[in-house]
Tab-separated table of C-alpha atoms in Angstrom:
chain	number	residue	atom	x	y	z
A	1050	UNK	CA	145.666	98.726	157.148
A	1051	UNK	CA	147.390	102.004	158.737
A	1052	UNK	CA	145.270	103.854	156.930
A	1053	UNK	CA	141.815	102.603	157.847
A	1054	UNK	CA	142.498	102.878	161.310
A	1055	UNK	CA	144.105	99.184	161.602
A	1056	UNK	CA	141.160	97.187	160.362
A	1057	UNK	CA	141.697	95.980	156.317
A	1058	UNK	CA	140.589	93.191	154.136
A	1059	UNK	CA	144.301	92.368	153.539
A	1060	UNK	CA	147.592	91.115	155.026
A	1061	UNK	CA	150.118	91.427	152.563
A	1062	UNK	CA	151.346	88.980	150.017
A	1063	UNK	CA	151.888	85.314	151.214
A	1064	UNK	CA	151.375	83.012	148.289
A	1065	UNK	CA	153.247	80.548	146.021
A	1066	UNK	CA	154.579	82.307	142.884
A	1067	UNK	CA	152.371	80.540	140.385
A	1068	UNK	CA	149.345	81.730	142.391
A	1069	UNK	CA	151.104	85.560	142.797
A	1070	UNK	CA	152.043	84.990	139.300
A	1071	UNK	CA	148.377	84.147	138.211
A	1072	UNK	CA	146.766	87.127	140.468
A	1073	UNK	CA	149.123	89.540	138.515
A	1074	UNK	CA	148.487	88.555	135.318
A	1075	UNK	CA	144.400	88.626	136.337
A	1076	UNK	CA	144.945	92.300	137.101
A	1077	UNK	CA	147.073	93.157	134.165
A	1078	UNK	CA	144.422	91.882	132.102
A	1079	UNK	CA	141.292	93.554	133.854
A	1080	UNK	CA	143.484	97.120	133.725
A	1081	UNK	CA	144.945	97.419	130.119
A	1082	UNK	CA	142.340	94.736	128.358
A	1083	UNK	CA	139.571	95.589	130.798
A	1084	UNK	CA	138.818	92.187	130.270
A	1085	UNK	CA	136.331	91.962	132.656
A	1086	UNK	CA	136.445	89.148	135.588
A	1087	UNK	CA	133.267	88.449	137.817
A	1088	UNK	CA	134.784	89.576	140.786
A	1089	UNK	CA	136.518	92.800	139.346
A	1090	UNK	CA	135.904	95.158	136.587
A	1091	UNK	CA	138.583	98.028	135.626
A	1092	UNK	CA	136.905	100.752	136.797
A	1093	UNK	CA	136.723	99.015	140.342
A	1094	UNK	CA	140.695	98.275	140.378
A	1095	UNK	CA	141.313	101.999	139.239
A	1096	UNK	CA	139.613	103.430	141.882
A	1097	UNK	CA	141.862	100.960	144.102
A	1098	UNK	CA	144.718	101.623	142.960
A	1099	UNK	CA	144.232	105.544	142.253
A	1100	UNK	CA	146.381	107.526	145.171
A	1101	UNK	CA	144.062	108.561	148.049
A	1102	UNK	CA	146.373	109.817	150.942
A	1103	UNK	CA	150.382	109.598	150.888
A	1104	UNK	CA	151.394	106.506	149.739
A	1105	UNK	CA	148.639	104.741	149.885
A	1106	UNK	CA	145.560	103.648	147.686
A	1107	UNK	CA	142.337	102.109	148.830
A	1108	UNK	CA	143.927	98.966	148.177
A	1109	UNK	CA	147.442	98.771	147.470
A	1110	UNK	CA	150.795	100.663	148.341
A	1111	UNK	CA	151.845	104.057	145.702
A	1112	UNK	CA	155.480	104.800	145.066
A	1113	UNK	CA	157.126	106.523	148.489
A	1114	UNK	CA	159.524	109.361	147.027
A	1115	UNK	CA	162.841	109.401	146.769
A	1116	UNK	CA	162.513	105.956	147.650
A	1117	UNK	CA	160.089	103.406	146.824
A	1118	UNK	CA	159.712	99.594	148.432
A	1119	UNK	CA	159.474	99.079	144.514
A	1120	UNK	CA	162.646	100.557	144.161
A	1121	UNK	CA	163.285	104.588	142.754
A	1122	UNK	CA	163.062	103.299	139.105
A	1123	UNK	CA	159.405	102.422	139.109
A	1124	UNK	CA	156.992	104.912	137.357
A	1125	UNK	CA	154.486	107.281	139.274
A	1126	UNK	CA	151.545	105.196	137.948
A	1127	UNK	CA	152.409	102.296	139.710
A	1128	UNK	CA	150.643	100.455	142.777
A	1129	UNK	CA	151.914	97.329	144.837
A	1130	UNK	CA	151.707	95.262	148.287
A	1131	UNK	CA	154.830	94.044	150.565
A	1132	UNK	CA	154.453	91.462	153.142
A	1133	UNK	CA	156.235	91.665	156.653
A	1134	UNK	CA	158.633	88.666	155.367
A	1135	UNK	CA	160.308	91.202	152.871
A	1136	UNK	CA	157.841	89.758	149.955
A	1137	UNK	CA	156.705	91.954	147.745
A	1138	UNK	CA	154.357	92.468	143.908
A	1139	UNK	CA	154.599	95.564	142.231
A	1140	UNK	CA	152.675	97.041	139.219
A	1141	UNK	CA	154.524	99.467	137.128
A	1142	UNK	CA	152.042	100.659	134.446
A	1143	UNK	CA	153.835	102.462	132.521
A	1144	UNK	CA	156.129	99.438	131.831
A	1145	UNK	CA	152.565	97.362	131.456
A	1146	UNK	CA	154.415	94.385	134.050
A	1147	UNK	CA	154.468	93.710	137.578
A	1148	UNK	CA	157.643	92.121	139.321
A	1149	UNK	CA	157.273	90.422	142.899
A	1150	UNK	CA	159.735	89.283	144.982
A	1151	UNK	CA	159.036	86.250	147.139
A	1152	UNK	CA	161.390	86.743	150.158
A	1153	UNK	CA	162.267	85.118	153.748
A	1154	UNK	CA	163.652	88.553	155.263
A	1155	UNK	CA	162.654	87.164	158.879
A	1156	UNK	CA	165.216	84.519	158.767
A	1157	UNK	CA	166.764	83.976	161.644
A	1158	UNK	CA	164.595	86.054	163.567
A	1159	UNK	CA	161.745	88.636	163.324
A	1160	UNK	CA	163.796	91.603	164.411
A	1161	UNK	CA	166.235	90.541	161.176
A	1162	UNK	CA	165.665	93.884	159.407
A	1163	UNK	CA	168.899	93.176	157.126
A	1164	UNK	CA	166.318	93.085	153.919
A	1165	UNK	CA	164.350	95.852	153.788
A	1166	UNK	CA	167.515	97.638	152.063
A	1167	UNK	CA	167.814	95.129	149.944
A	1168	UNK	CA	164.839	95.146	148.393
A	1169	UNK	CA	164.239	98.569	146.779
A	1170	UNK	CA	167.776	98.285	145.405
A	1171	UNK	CA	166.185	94.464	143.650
A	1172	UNK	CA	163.670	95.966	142.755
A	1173	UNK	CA	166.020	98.707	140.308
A	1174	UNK	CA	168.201	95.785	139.030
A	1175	UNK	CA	165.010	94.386	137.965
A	1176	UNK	CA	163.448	97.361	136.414
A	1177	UNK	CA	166.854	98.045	134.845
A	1178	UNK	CA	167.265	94.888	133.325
A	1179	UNK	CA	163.523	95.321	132.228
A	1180	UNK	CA	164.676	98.375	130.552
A	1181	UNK	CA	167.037	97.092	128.427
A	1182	UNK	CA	164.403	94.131	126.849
């Protein structure tokens, strides 16, 4: 939203996780299986995902560096989205999986900022543990 001047058709993630589950799996498939889905072919959600300025695609968030939201495991390649909560679904393509996190970080308060440490370092126990599969 930053990047188009404030005005996006998006507002994070804020789902259950079998629907964030469901989306990720839907976009797995249309990238590596470009199995195509009315509403999205792969050569739509490669140009939004494909690194346009800084961190940022059209559509989603690119790995920050030395430090990532998605932690400083995840691969170049990657693409995700984090929601103001501390919730978070990232891609990692060269891995071929996509981890989210489905966090209260606001709890007790919106100026609780306690979590957004927390979650790159998640993020690497997850790819870690990913790893050793």
């Amino acid at each position: 939203t930053y990047a188009m001047g404030g005005v996006a058709g998006q507002a994070g993630v804020f789902s259950s996780i079998n629907d964030v589950t469901r989306f990720a799996q839907v976009l797995l498939e249309v990238y590596f299986k470009d199995a195509h889905r009315g509403f999205l072919r792969r050569s739509t959600l490669k140009k939004f995902t494909a690194k346009s300025k800084r961190d940022w695609s059209l559509g989603f968030l690119k790995p920050s560096r030395p430090m990532s939201t998605g932690g400083s495991l995840i691969s170049s390649d990657s693409f995700g989205q984090i929601g103001y909560t501390g919730t978070s679904l990232w891609f990692d393509m060269k891995r071929k999986t996509a981890v989210m996190v489905l966090a209260n970080g606001t709890f007790s308060s919106n100026n609780n900022l306690r979590f957004k440490p927390i979650r790159p370092r998640l993020h690497d126990a997850i790819w870690q543990k990913l790893d050793q599969i």
